[in-house]
GROMACS .gro file of C-alpha atoms in nm:
model
  497
    1MET     CA    1   5.101   1.993 -13.349
    2ALA     CA    2   5.408   1.780 -13.378
    3ALA     CA    3   5.730   1.937 -13.486
    4ASP     CA    4   5.837   1.917 -13.848
    5ARG     CA    5   6.001   1.582 -13.799
    6ALA     CA    6   6.241   1.497 -13.519
    7ASP     CA    7   6.504   1.314 -13.722
    8GLY     CA    8   6.766   1.468 -13.501
    9ASP     CA    9   6.612   1.307 -13.196
   10ARG     CA   10   6.685   0.959 -13.316
   11ASP     CA   11   7.052   0.978 -13.240
   12SER     CA   12   6.966   1.047 -12.879
   13ASP     CA   13   6.774   0.723 -12.844
   14GLY     CA   14   7.073   0.564 -12.679
   15ASP     CA   15   7.115   0.832 -12.412
   16MET     CA   16   6.921   0.635 -12.154
   17ASP     CA   17   6.939   0.268 -12.074
   18GLY     CA   18   6.641   0.234 -11.847
   19ASP     CA   19   6.447  -0.074 -11.746
   20SER     CA   20   6.101   0.019 -11.633
   21GLY     CA   21   6.037  -0.340 -11.537
   22LYS     CA   22   6.254  -0.324 -11.220
   23VAL     CA   23   6.095  -0.182 -10.908
   24SER     CA   24   6.310  -0.054 -10.624
   25PRO     CA   25   6.235  -0.199 -10.281
   26LEU     CA   26   6.223   0.160 -10.153
   27VAL     CA   27   5.926   0.245 -10.372
   28GLY     CA   28   5.608   0.310 -10.176
   29GLU     CA   29   5.321   0.064 -10.179
   30ASP     CA   30   5.101   0.280 -10.402
   31GLU     CA   31   5.378   0.324 -10.657
   32PHE     CA   32   5.453  -0.047 -10.647
   33LYS     CA   33   5.088  -0.129 -10.716
   34ALA     CA   34   5.076   0.120 -11.004
   35SER     CA   35   5.395  -0.021 -11.154
   36TYR     CA   36   5.269  -0.376 -11.117
   37ALA     CA   37   4.934  -0.287 -11.278
   38LYS     CA   38   5.116  -0.126 -11.569
   39GLU     CA   39   5.332  -0.435 -11.621
   40MET     CA   40   5.025  -0.655 -11.615
   41ALA     CA   41   4.858  -0.429 -11.873
   42LEU     CA   42   5.159  -0.458 -12.104
   43LEU     CA   43   5.173  -0.836 -12.062
   44ALA     CA   44   4.802  -0.854 -12.143
   45LEU     CA   45   4.858  -0.648 -12.457
   46MET     CA   46   5.138  -0.879 -12.577
   47GLU     CA   47   4.932  -1.190 -12.501
   48LYS     CA   48   4.633  -1.050 -12.691
   49THR     CA   49   4.823  -0.935 -13.000
   50GLY     CA   50   5.114  -1.181 -13.012
   51TYR     CA   51   5.365  -0.898 -13.053
   52ASN     CA   52   5.699  -0.907 -12.870
   53MET     CA   53   5.826  -0.615 -12.662
   54VAL     CA   54   6.193  -0.538 -12.592
   55GLN     CA   55   6.352  -0.242 -12.415
   56GLU     CA   56   6.700  -0.137 -12.518
   57ASN     CA   57   6.903   0.179 -12.559
   58GLY     CA   58   6.643   0.406 -12.405
   59GLN     CA   59   6.351   0.291 -12.616
   60ARG     CA   60   6.091   0.018 -12.590
   61LYS     CA   61   6.013  -0.166 -12.912
   62TYR     CA   62   5.677  -0.329 -12.966
   63GLY     CA   63   5.680  -0.553 -13.273
   64GLY     CA   64   5.924  -0.499 -13.558
   65PRO     CA   65   5.829  -0.727 -13.717
   66PRO     CA   66   5.474  -0.820 -13.614
   67PRO     CA   67   5.368  -1.185 -13.580
   68GLY     CA   68   5.368  -1.374 -13.910
   69TRP     CA   69   5.549  -1.099 -14.104
   70GLU     CA   70   5.761  -1.218 -14.395
   71GLY     CA   71   5.987  -1.012 -14.616
   72PRO     CA   72   6.161  -0.677 -14.570
   73ALA     CA   73   6.048  -0.393 -14.345
   74PRO     CA   74   5.789  -0.147 -14.483
   75PRO     CA   75   5.925   0.116 -14.726
   76ARG     CA   76   6.002   0.481 -14.660
   77GLY     CA   77   5.694   0.685 -14.572
   78CYS     CA   78   5.527   0.423 -14.352
   79GLU     CA   79   5.640   0.574 -14.020
   80VAL     CA   80   5.489   0.861 -13.821
   81PHE     CA   81   5.633   1.065 -13.535
   82VAL     CA   82   5.412   1.116 -13.230
   83GLY     CA   83   5.482   1.403 -12.992
   84LYS     CA   84   5.335   1.549 -12.673
   85ILE     CA   85   5.253   1.207 -12.526
   86PRO     CA   86   5.168   1.224 -12.154
   87ARG     CA   87   5.469   1.089 -11.964
   88ASP     CA   88   5.264   0.829 -11.775
   89MET     CA   89   5.099   0.681 -12.084
   90PHE     CA   90   5.228   0.357 -12.232
   91GLU     CA   91   5.171   0.098 -12.504
   92ASP     CA   92   4.862  -0.056 -12.345
   93GLU     CA   93   4.681   0.273 -12.418
   94LEU     CA   94   4.874   0.396 -12.721
   95VAL     CA   95   4.881   0.083 -12.935
   96PRO     CA   96   4.502   0.030 -12.948
   97LEU     CA   97   4.461   0.397 -13.038
   98PHE     CA   98   4.708   0.386 -13.327
   99GLU     CA   99   4.581   0.048 -13.447
  100ARG     CA  100   4.264   0.227 -13.555
  101ALA     CA  101   4.456   0.364 -13.853
  102GLY     CA  102   4.594   0.029 -13.969
  103ARG     CA  103   4.822  -0.260 -13.887
  104ILE     CA  104   5.131  -0.160 -13.687
  105TYR     CA  105   5.468  -0.300 -13.792
  106GLU     CA  106   5.660  -0.148 -13.499
  107PHE     CA  107   5.587   0.092 -13.214
  108ARG     CA  108   5.893   0.255 -13.050
  109LEU     CA  109   5.831   0.448 -12.729
  110MET     CA  110   6.125   0.653 -12.599
  111MET     CA  111   6.186   0.584 -12.230
  112GLU     CA  112   6.349   0.759 -11.935
  113PHE     CA  113   6.553   0.575 -11.671
  114SER     CA  114   6.279   0.659 -11.421
  115GLY     CA  115   6.029   0.445 -11.611
  116GLU     CA  116   5.835   0.737 -11.757
  117ASN     CA  117   5.827   0.783 -12.133
  118ARG     CA  118   6.012   1.077 -12.290
  119GLY     CA  119   5.704   1.228 -12.447
  120TYR     CA  120   5.740   1.095 -12.800
  121ALA     CA  121   5.730   0.777 -13.007
  122PHE     CA  122   5.768   0.644 -13.361
  123VAL     CA  123   5.494   0.427 -13.513
  124MET     CA  124   5.573   0.231 -13.828
  125TYR     CA  125   5.276   0.095 -14.018
  126THR     CA  126   5.274  -0.182 -14.277
  127SER     CA  127   5.165   0.063 -14.550
  128ARG     CA  128   5.192   0.431 -14.643
  129GLU     CA  129   4.814   0.456 -14.655
  130ALA     CA  130   4.787   0.358 -14.289
  131ALA     CA  131   5.052   0.614 -14.192
  132GLN     CA  132   4.865   0.891 -14.375
  133ARG     CA  133   4.541   0.777 -14.213
  134ALA     CA  134   4.704   0.800 -13.869
  135ILE     CA  135   4.809   1.158 -13.940
  136GLN     CA  136   4.460   1.253 -14.055
  137MET     CA  137   4.287   1.080 -13.764
  138LEU     CA  138   4.519   1.147 -13.473
  139ASP     CA  139   4.707   1.471 -13.528
  140ASN     CA  140   4.588   1.714 -13.260
  141TYR     CA  141   4.387   1.429 -13.104
  142GLU     CA  142   4.279   1.490 -12.742
  143ILE     CA  143   4.430   1.183 -12.584
  144ARG     CA  144   4.340   1.297 -12.233
  145PRO     CA  145   4.135   1.594 -12.116
  146GLY     CA  146   4.330   1.902 -12.225
  147LYS     CA  147   4.618   1.692 -12.364
  148PHE     CA  148   4.659   1.690 -12.743
  149ILE     CA  149   4.914   1.478 -12.927
  150GLY     CA  150   5.085   1.575 -13.252
  151VAL     CA  151   5.134   1.327 -13.536
  152CYS     CA  152   5.340   1.391 -13.850
  153VAL     CA  153   5.535   1.199 -14.109
  154SER     CA  154   5.870   1.057 -13.995
  155LEU     CA  155   6.157   1.016 -14.239
  156ASP     CA  156   6.494   0.851 -14.184
  157ASN     CA  157   6.756   1.122 -14.212
  158CYS     CA  158   7.087   1.000 -14.350
  159ARG     CA  159   7.228   1.338 -14.448
  160LEU     CA  160   7.438   1.589 -14.253
  161PHE     CA  161   7.500   1.956 -14.324
  162ILE     CA  162   7.867   2.050 -14.288
  163GLY     CA  163   7.934   2.424 -14.279
  164SER     CA  164   8.245   2.647 -14.267
  165ILE     CA  165   8.431   2.432 -14.520
  166PRO     CA  166   8.721   2.608 -14.696
  167LYS     CA  167   8.585   2.731 -15.027
  168ASP     CA  168   8.883   2.608 -15.226
  169LYS     CA  169   8.811   2.241 -15.147
  170ARG     CA  170   8.679   2.022 -15.429
  171LYS     CA  171   8.421   1.747 -15.397
  172ASP     CA  172   8.679   1.467 -15.412
  173GLU     CA  173   8.885   1.632 -15.137
  174ILE     CA  174   8.580   1.671 -14.912
  175MET     CA  175   8.474   1.312 -14.987
  176MET     CA  176   8.820   1.181 -14.895
  177GLU     CA  177   8.835   1.381 -14.572
  178MET     CA  178   8.485   1.279 -14.458
  179THR     CA  179   8.559   0.915 -14.541
  180ASN     CA  180   8.876   0.931 -14.332
  181VAL     CA  181   8.708   1.074 -14.023
  182THR     CA  182   8.362   0.907 -14.035
  183ASP     CA  183   8.223   0.569 -14.139
  184GLY     CA  184   7.947   0.491 -14.386
  185VAL     CA  185   7.989   0.788 -14.623
  186VAL     CA  186   7.798   0.727 -14.947
  187ASP     CA  187   7.818   1.062 -15.121
  188VAL     CA  188   7.911   1.426 -15.079
  189ILE     CA  189   7.703   1.701 -15.239
  190VAL     CA  190   7.884   2.029 -15.303
  191TYR     CA  191   7.749   2.338 -15.476
  192PRO     CA  192   7.982   2.570 -15.667
  193SER     CA  193   7.986   2.940 -15.597
  194SER     CA  194   7.750   3.143 -15.812
  195THR     CA  195   8.036   3.381 -15.901
  196ASP     CA  196   8.328   3.139 -15.933
  197LYS     CA  197   8.246   2.781 -16.033
  198SER     CA  198   8.592   2.663 -15.925
  199ARG     CA  199   8.509   2.735 -15.561
  200ASN     CA  200   8.241   2.587 -15.333
  201ARG     CA  201   7.990   2.785 -15.125
  202GLY     CA  202   8.147   2.701 -14.790
  203PHE     CA  203   7.920   2.409 -14.706
  204ALA     CA  204   7.843   2.054 -14.819
  205PHE     CA  205   7.592   1.778 -14.757
  206VAL     CA  206   7.726   1.435 -14.661
  207GLU     CA  207   7.507   1.132 -14.731
  208TYR     CA  208   7.551   0.822 -14.512
  209GLU     CA  209   7.443   0.464 -14.563
  210SER     CA  210   7.202   0.473 -14.269
  211HIS     CA  211   7.056   0.703 -14.008
  212LYS     CA  212   7.269   0.534 -13.744
  213ALA     CA  213   7.588   0.604 -13.940
  214ALA     CA  214   7.486   0.968 -13.983
  215ALA     CA  215   7.403   0.998 -13.612
  216MET     CA  216   7.740   0.853 -13.511
  217ALA     CA  217   7.918   1.091 -13.748
  218ARG     CA  218   7.723   1.387 -13.610
  219ARG     CA  219   7.828   1.302 -13.256
  220LYS     CA  220   8.191   1.278 -13.359
  221LEU     CA  221   8.184   1.606 -13.552
  222ILE     CA  222   8.008   1.817 -13.290
  223PRO     CA  223   8.126   2.179 -13.333
  224GLY     CA  224   8.403   2.283 -13.097
  225THR     CA  225   8.541   1.931 -13.065
  226PHE     CA  226   8.651   1.860 -13.422
  227GLN     CA  227   8.830   2.040 -13.703
  228LEU     CA  228   8.872   1.979 -14.075
  229TRP     CA  229   9.173   2.129 -14.254
  230GLY     CA  230   9.243   2.327 -13.937
  231HIS     CA  231   8.898   2.490 -13.936
  232SER     CA  232   8.619   2.448 -13.682
  233ILE     CA  233   8.316   2.324 -13.874
  234GLN     CA  234   7.940   2.353 -13.829
  235VAL     CA  235   7.749   2.025 -13.818
  236ASP     CA  236   7.375   1.969 -13.815
  237TRP     CA  237   7.108   1.746 -13.961
  238ALA     CA  238   7.016   1.838 -14.315
  239GLU     CA  239   6.644   1.878 -14.358
  240PRO     CA  240   6.530   1.563 -14.541
  241GLU     CA  241   6.360   1.588 -14.877
  242LYS     CA  242   5.989   1.551 -14.818
  243ASP     CA  243   5.808   1.292 -15.025
  244VAL     CA  244   5.554   1.445 -15.256
  245ASP     CA  245   5.261   1.229 -15.360
  246GLU     CA  246   5.346   1.040 -15.678
  247GLU     CA  247   5.019   1.141 -15.842
  248VAL     CA  248   5.106   1.507 -15.781
  249MET     CA  249   5.454   1.467 -15.930
  250GLN     CA  250   5.303   1.295 -16.235
  251ARG     CA  251   5.133   1.625 -16.319
  252VAL     CA  252   5.438   1.848 -16.277
  253ARG     CA  253   5.554   2.017 -16.598
  254VAL     CA  254   5.808   2.255 -16.444
  255LEU     CA  255   6.182   2.190 -16.430
  256TYR     CA  256   6.414   2.319 -16.160
  257VAL     CA  257   6.754   2.416 -16.300
  258ARG     CA  258   7.047   2.495 -16.073
  259ASN     CA  259   7.418   2.580 -16.095
  260LEU     CA  260   7.363   2.847 -16.360
  261MET     CA  261   7.604   3.132 -16.428
  262LEU     CA  262   7.484   3.464 -16.294
  263SER     CA  263   7.525   3.605 -16.645
  264THR     CA  264   7.293   3.348 -16.802
  265CYS     CA  265   6.968   3.516 -16.908
  266GLU     CA  266   6.613   3.381 -16.933
  267GLU     CA  267   6.616   3.400 -17.312
  268THR     CA  268   6.924   3.177 -17.327
  269LEU     CA  269   6.749   2.923 -17.105
  270ARG     CA  270   6.436   2.938 -17.319
  271GLN     CA  271   6.641   2.865 -17.631
  272GLU     CA  272   6.845   2.584 -17.473
  273PHE     CA  273   6.547   2.409 -17.314
  274SER     CA  274   6.328   2.430 -17.625
  275ARG     CA  275   6.599   2.340 -17.876
  276PHE     CA  276   6.464   1.985 -17.909
  277LYS     CA  277   6.112   2.121 -17.975
  278PRO     CA  278   6.077   2.493 -18.053
  279GLY     CA  279   5.783   2.655 -17.876
  280SER     CA  280   5.754   2.388 -17.606
  281VAL     CA  281   5.864   2.623 -17.325
  282GLU     CA  282   5.581   2.832 -17.184
  283ARG     CA  283   5.795   3.062 -16.969
  284VAL     CA  284   6.121   3.083 -16.775
  285LYS     CA  285   6.188   3.243 -16.438
  286LYS     CA  286   6.554   3.283 -16.339
  287LEU     CA  287   6.660   3.376 -15.986
  288THR     CA  288   7.033   3.430 -15.930
  289ASP     CA  289   7.194   3.095 -16.021
  290TYR     CA  290   6.881   2.880 -16.047
  291ALA     CA  291   6.567   2.891 -16.256
  292PHE     CA  292   6.225   2.735 -16.318
  293VAL     CA  293   6.139   2.632 -16.674
  294HIS     CA  294   5.766   2.589 -16.735
  295TYR     CA  295   5.656   2.364 -17.022
  296ARG     CA  296   5.320   2.357 -17.197
  297CYS     CA  297   5.315   1.976 -17.186
  298ARG     CA  298   5.444   1.736 -16.922
  299ASP     CA  299   5.587   1.497 -17.182
  300ASP     CA  300   5.805   1.779 -17.311
  301ALA     CA  301   5.925   1.854 -16.957
  302VAL     CA  302   6.022   1.489 -16.906
  303THR     CA  303   6.205   1.482 -17.239
  304ALA     CA  304   6.393   1.802 -17.154
  305LEU     CA  305   6.486   1.658 -16.815
  306SER     CA  306   6.660   1.362 -16.979
  307LEU     CA  307   6.834   1.582 -17.237
  308MET     CA  308   6.941   1.878 -17.023
  309ASN     CA  309   7.051   1.731 -16.691
  310GLY     CA  310   7.429   1.765 -16.695
  311ALA     CA  311   7.431   1.986 -17.002
  312GLN     CA  312   7.665   2.281 -17.043
  313ILE     CA  313   7.511   2.629 -17.052
  314ASP     CA  314   7.742   2.930 -17.074
  315GLY     CA  315   8.028   2.715 -16.947
  316ALA     CA  316   7.846   2.577 -16.640
  317THR     CA  317   7.729   2.218 -16.594
  318VAL     CA  318   7.365   2.243 -16.487
  319GLU     CA  319   7.158   2.012 -16.268
  320VAL     CA  320   6.796   1.961 -16.373
  321THR     CA  321   6.514   1.797 -16.178
  322LEU     CA  322   6.136   1.811 -16.169
  323ALA     CA  323   6.032   2.100 -15.945
  324LYS     CA  324   5.845   2.002 -15.633
  325PRO     CA  325   5.521   2.199 -15.597
  326ALA     CA  326   5.530   2.441 -15.306
  327GLY     CA  327   5.249   2.431 -15.053
  328ILE     CA  328   5.194   2.054 -15.071
  329LYS     CA  329   5.062   1.946 -14.735
  330GLU     CA  330   5.273   1.655 -14.624
  331GLY     CA  331   5.096   1.489 -14.338
  332SER     CA  332   5.023   1.763 -14.093
  333VAL     CA  333   5.365   1.914 -14.068
  334ALA     CA  334   5.335   2.260 -13.919
  335GLY     CA  335   5.446   2.486 -14.197
  336ARG     CA  336   5.676   2.406 -14.486
  337ARG     CA  337   6.044   2.458 -14.536
  338TYR     CA  338   6.120   2.720 -14.795
  339SER     CA  339   6.320   2.551 -15.067
  340SER     CA  340   6.446   2.693 -15.390
  341ARG     CA  341   6.293   2.387 -15.553
  342GLY     CA  342   5.941   2.491 -15.463
  343TYR     CA  343   5.731   2.690 -15.707
  344LEU     CA  344   5.391   2.850 -15.683
  345GLY     CA  345   5.239   2.690 -15.991
  346ASN     CA  346   5.064   2.842 -16.289
  347ASN     CA  347   4.743   2.959 -16.125
  348GLY     CA  348   4.849   3.169 -15.829
  349ALA     CA  349   4.578   3.356 -15.645
  350ALA     CA  350   4.752   3.688 -15.679
  351CYS     CA  351   4.893   3.893 -15.960
  352GLY     CA  352   5.117   4.193 -15.943
  353GLY     CA  353   5.182   4.501 -16.145
  354GLY     CA  354   5.514   4.666 -16.187
  355ASN     CA  355   5.427   4.928 -15.925
  356GLY     CA  356   5.363   4.680 -15.648
  357THR     CA  357   4.981   4.697 -15.665
  358PHE     CA  358   4.810   4.364 -15.602
  359VAL     CA  359   4.447   4.263 -15.620
  360LEU     CA  360   4.253   3.962 -15.505
  361HIS     CA  361   4.111   3.718 -15.759
  362ARG     CA  362   3.767   3.570 -15.702
  363ASP     CA  363   3.627   3.308 -15.941
  364GLY     CA  364   3.882   3.407 -16.199
  365GLY     CA  365   3.795   3.778 -16.187
  366MET     CA  366   3.949   4.075 -16.016
  367MET     CA  367   3.803   4.250 -15.719
  368GLY     CA  368   3.780   4.618 -15.801
  369GLY     CA  369   3.841   4.899 -15.562
  370ASP     CA  370   3.492   5.046 -15.561
  371ALA     CA  371   3.348   5.190 -15.242
  372CYS     CA  372   3.081   4.922 -15.212
  373SER     CA  373   3.328   4.635 -15.206
  374PRO     CA  374   3.437   4.492 -14.869
  375LEU     CA  375   3.781   4.453 -15.027
  376ARG     CA  376   4.001   4.716 -15.174
  377THR     CA  377   4.337   4.707 -15.345
  378VAL     CA  378   4.628   4.889 -15.190
  379SER     CA  379   4.945   5.012 -15.350
  380LEU     CA  380   5.225   4.875 -15.136
  381PRO     CA  381   5.589   4.965 -15.190
  382PRO     CA  382   5.771   4.701 -15.394
  383ARG     CA  383   6.003   4.495 -15.177
  384LEU     CA  384   6.364   4.417 -15.236
  385GLY     CA  385   6.374   4.135 -15.495
  386SER     CA  386   6.312   3.805 -15.314
  387PRO     CA  387   6.422   3.459 -15.432
  388PHE     CA  388   6.119   3.315 -15.256
  389TYR     CA  389   5.849   3.506 -15.445
  390PRO     CA  390   5.906   3.587 -15.811
  391ARG     CA  391   5.731   3.914 -15.895
  392ALA     CA  392   5.466   3.747 -16.110
  393GLU     CA  393   5.384   3.506 -15.830
  394GLU     CA  394   5.377   3.726 -15.521
  395PRO     CA  395   5.128   3.661 -15.240
  396ASP     CA  396   4.802   3.853 -15.202
  397ARG     CA  397   4.866   4.201 -15.061
  398CYS     CA  398   4.516   4.326 -14.989
  399VAL     CA  399   4.366   4.494 -14.685
  400PHE     CA  400   4.021   4.433 -14.543
  401PRO     CA  401   3.814   4.669 -14.329
  402LEU     CA  402   3.804   4.594 -13.955
  403PHE     CA  403   3.440   4.619 -13.850
  404PRO     CA  404   3.335   4.685 -13.489
  405GLY     CA  405   3.286   4.360 -13.301
  406THR     CA  406   3.512   4.156 -13.533
  407PRO     CA  407   3.649   3.868 -13.318
  408LEU     CA  408   4.029   3.865 -13.295
  409SER     CA  409   4.236   3.574 -13.162
  410PRO     CA  410   4.605   3.553 -13.068
  411THR     CA  411   4.784   3.370 -13.351
  412SER     CA  412   5.119   3.196 -13.366
  413LEU     CA  413   5.355   3.272 -13.652
  414LEU     CA  414   5.388   2.896 -13.708
  415SER     CA  415   5.017   2.867 -13.784
  416LEU     CA  416   5.052   3.079 -14.099
  417LYS     CA  417   5.093   2.949 -14.451
  418GLN     CA  418   5.399   3.034 -14.658
  419SER     CA  419   5.183   3.244 -14.890
  420GLN     CA  420   5.100   3.474 -14.598
  421ILE     CA  421   5.463   3.558 -14.519
  422ALA     CA  422   5.599   3.816 -14.760
  423SER     CA  423   5.931   3.938 -14.618
  424ALA     CA  424   6.258   3.750 -14.578
  425VAL     CA  425   6.289   3.883 -14.220
  426SER     CA  426   5.960   3.714 -14.127
  427LEU     CA  427   6.048   3.399 -14.322
  428LEU     CA  428   6.375   3.369 -14.130
  429GLU     CA  429   6.199   3.411 -13.797
  430PHE     CA  430   5.943   3.149 -13.902
  431TYR     CA  431   6.220   2.908 -14.002
  432CYS     CA  432   6.407   2.953 -13.672
  433ARG     CA  433   6.094   2.903 -13.464
  434LYS     CA  434   5.995   2.594 -13.664
  435ASN     CA  435   6.336   2.437 -13.599
  436TYR     CA  436   6.340   2.543 -13.231
  437TRP     CA  437   6.645   2.763 -13.291
  438SER     CA  438   6.722   3.089 -13.121
  439LEU     CA  439   6.586   3.390 -13.307
  440PRO     CA  440   6.828   3.560 -13.548
  441GLU     CA  441   7.035   3.847 -13.412
  442TYR     CA  442   7.091   4.143 -13.645
  443HIS     CA  443   7.413   4.345 -13.598
  444LEU     CA  444   7.431   4.675 -13.787
  445TYR     CA  445   7.748   4.800 -13.960
  446SER     CA  446   7.812   5.098 -14.188
  447THR     CA  447   8.069   5.250 -14.419
  448PRO     CA  448   8.079   5.585 -14.604
  449GLY     CA  449   7.991   5.564 -14.975
  450GLN     CA  450   8.162   5.746 -15.261
  451ASP     CA  451   7.891   6.013 -15.272
  452GLY     CA  452   7.904   6.072 -14.898
  453LYS     CA  453   7.597   5.861 -14.819
  454LEU     CA  454   7.625   5.618 -14.530
  455LEU     CA  455   7.596   5.259 -14.659
  456LEU     CA  456   7.449   4.996 -14.428
  457LEU     CA  457   7.490   4.625 -14.374
  458TYR     CA  458   7.348   4.379 -14.122
  459LYS     CA  459   7.533   4.071 -14.000
  460VAL     CA  460   7.300   3.786 -13.897
  461VAL     CA  461   7.396   3.553 -13.613
  462ILE     CA  462   7.203   3.236 -13.523
  463SER     CA  463   7.355   3.124 -13.196
  464THR     CA  464   7.191   2.780 -13.193
  465THR     CA  465   7.380   2.673 -13.503
  466ARG     CA  466   7.680   2.896 -13.429
  467SER     CA  467   7.633   3.046 -13.774
  468THR     CA  468   7.709   3.394 -13.906
  469TYR     CA  469   7.586   3.529 -14.239
  470ILE     CA  470   7.693   3.852 -14.410
  471PRO     CA  471   7.547   3.976 -14.741
  472ASP     CA  472   7.779   4.083 -15.022
  473LYS     CA  473   7.602   4.413 -15.087
  474LEU     CA  474   7.549   4.741 -14.897
  475CYS     CA  475   7.222   4.934 -14.877
  476VAL     CA  476   7.124   5.296 -14.822
  477LEU     CA  477   6.795   5.219 -14.647
  478LEU     CA  478   6.795   5.045 -14.310
  479ASP     CA  479   6.497   4.820 -14.392
  480ASP     CA  480   6.657   4.712 -14.721
  481ALA     CA  481   6.978   4.619 -14.539
  482LYS     CA  482   6.787   4.400 -14.293
  483GLU     CA  483   6.580   4.236 -14.566
  484LEU     CA  484   6.893   4.162 -14.769
  485ALA     CA  485   7.067   4.012 -14.465
  486ALA     CA  486   6.768   3.785 -14.400
  487GLN     CA  487   6.758   3.684 -14.768
  488THR     CA  488   7.128   3.598 -14.759
  489THR     CA  489   7.078   3.384 -14.448
  490LEU     CA  490   6.779   3.202 -14.596
  491TRP     CA  491   6.969   3.144 -14.917
  492ASN     CA  492   7.254   2.976 -14.729
  493LEU     CA  493   7.022   2.776 -14.505
  494GLU     CA  494   6.774   2.670 -14.766
  495ILE     CA  495   6.983   2.554 -15.062
  496GLN     CA  496   6.929   2.177 -15.047
  497PRO     CA  497   6.957   1.904 -15.309
   0.00000   0.00000   0.00000
């Protein structure tokens, strides 16, 4: 399966300036014949379809626009990323395959100097429907015996994550500094600290006018080669906001509220968000400095959105948006990023009691724990509070009997759904694997407590991003300390606009 979007790869398109059309006189006769046959196949494709083909900056462009095209390029969401392409496969084989899903606007195959492809391509269709069809038809398609390609949605990424920013810097200061050192800055997104709204959280997101501008800025700001305000900074691609189907969003009646004071309680939020229509709020779930407000009616949610975005609650200016449903399958992206804007909806499959006992629902009923049932409930110890699973919406925690002869298959962590991953430690490992990062390193520290107990803390290091995360609380139990450290890391990684 293709990776969860390779936006970061686009800035490397210019690394190679190859020309597969030139054949060295030292090449053997067989290789010359193969190269000639390939060129003839590409010429035949262009003659048949009327598309042009140009190679530049390490990629070969077929179309863009296609013959007879008038008007602007297709909108966002019309492009797919194709990975795991055999290195000796080219447009004469790939284009006819991808044309089955719909009309191609542009096909970009990444090329090596040697004339081989780099194993991936971008295919832009003339419509979103064709792009979705390509994902459904061709993801995990066996393109050659034993060779399966991955196809997923491709989104232009124009946003960079900038870490290790001094926490006393304001948005206008960060905007001015980024504008001075990079070109094409459109906006800077800064989140205030949950404990002191006058300070930032040590990171910001910088929005650029185009992917190319963001890529050029990223190259210039590579960690170790650039400093801001005398500090070495962390720079990486921000994970782009995934597009959720418009029909799905039209049914959403939950608001995501961020930038709350830690002291703000759920009852205050209920009162503030139902002031325009008492009784309109169904329930409120607050987690640290953000919350989800569930309405009984979508129209009321939309009205509240217009009234409450930018409102003052307990002295803090809040940001309000429609919450994006968690678990939406976007193309065939392997797994989903865990965002504080996701929610589990009103009809979760599991319910939980205060003692950590969970049971499986079937057809709206509960499976009992009788001896005749193949399922039984188990009382599992309640976990440290997690921002990813509110207690009323925790995943199923049931056990099933293992019968003799039950077939078991090796399974990758990345093949699991979010609802199957219950601990922050596992979520962090999943996230690192999905982004091809090194696994998190946990470093244990301790200090004596006032009552003589040894208090524990884990520091988390992710070497790929050169990032270090330390929680602001100490724990007595080793497992709690590790879970808290993973939660702290996920919190810092996952907070996205």
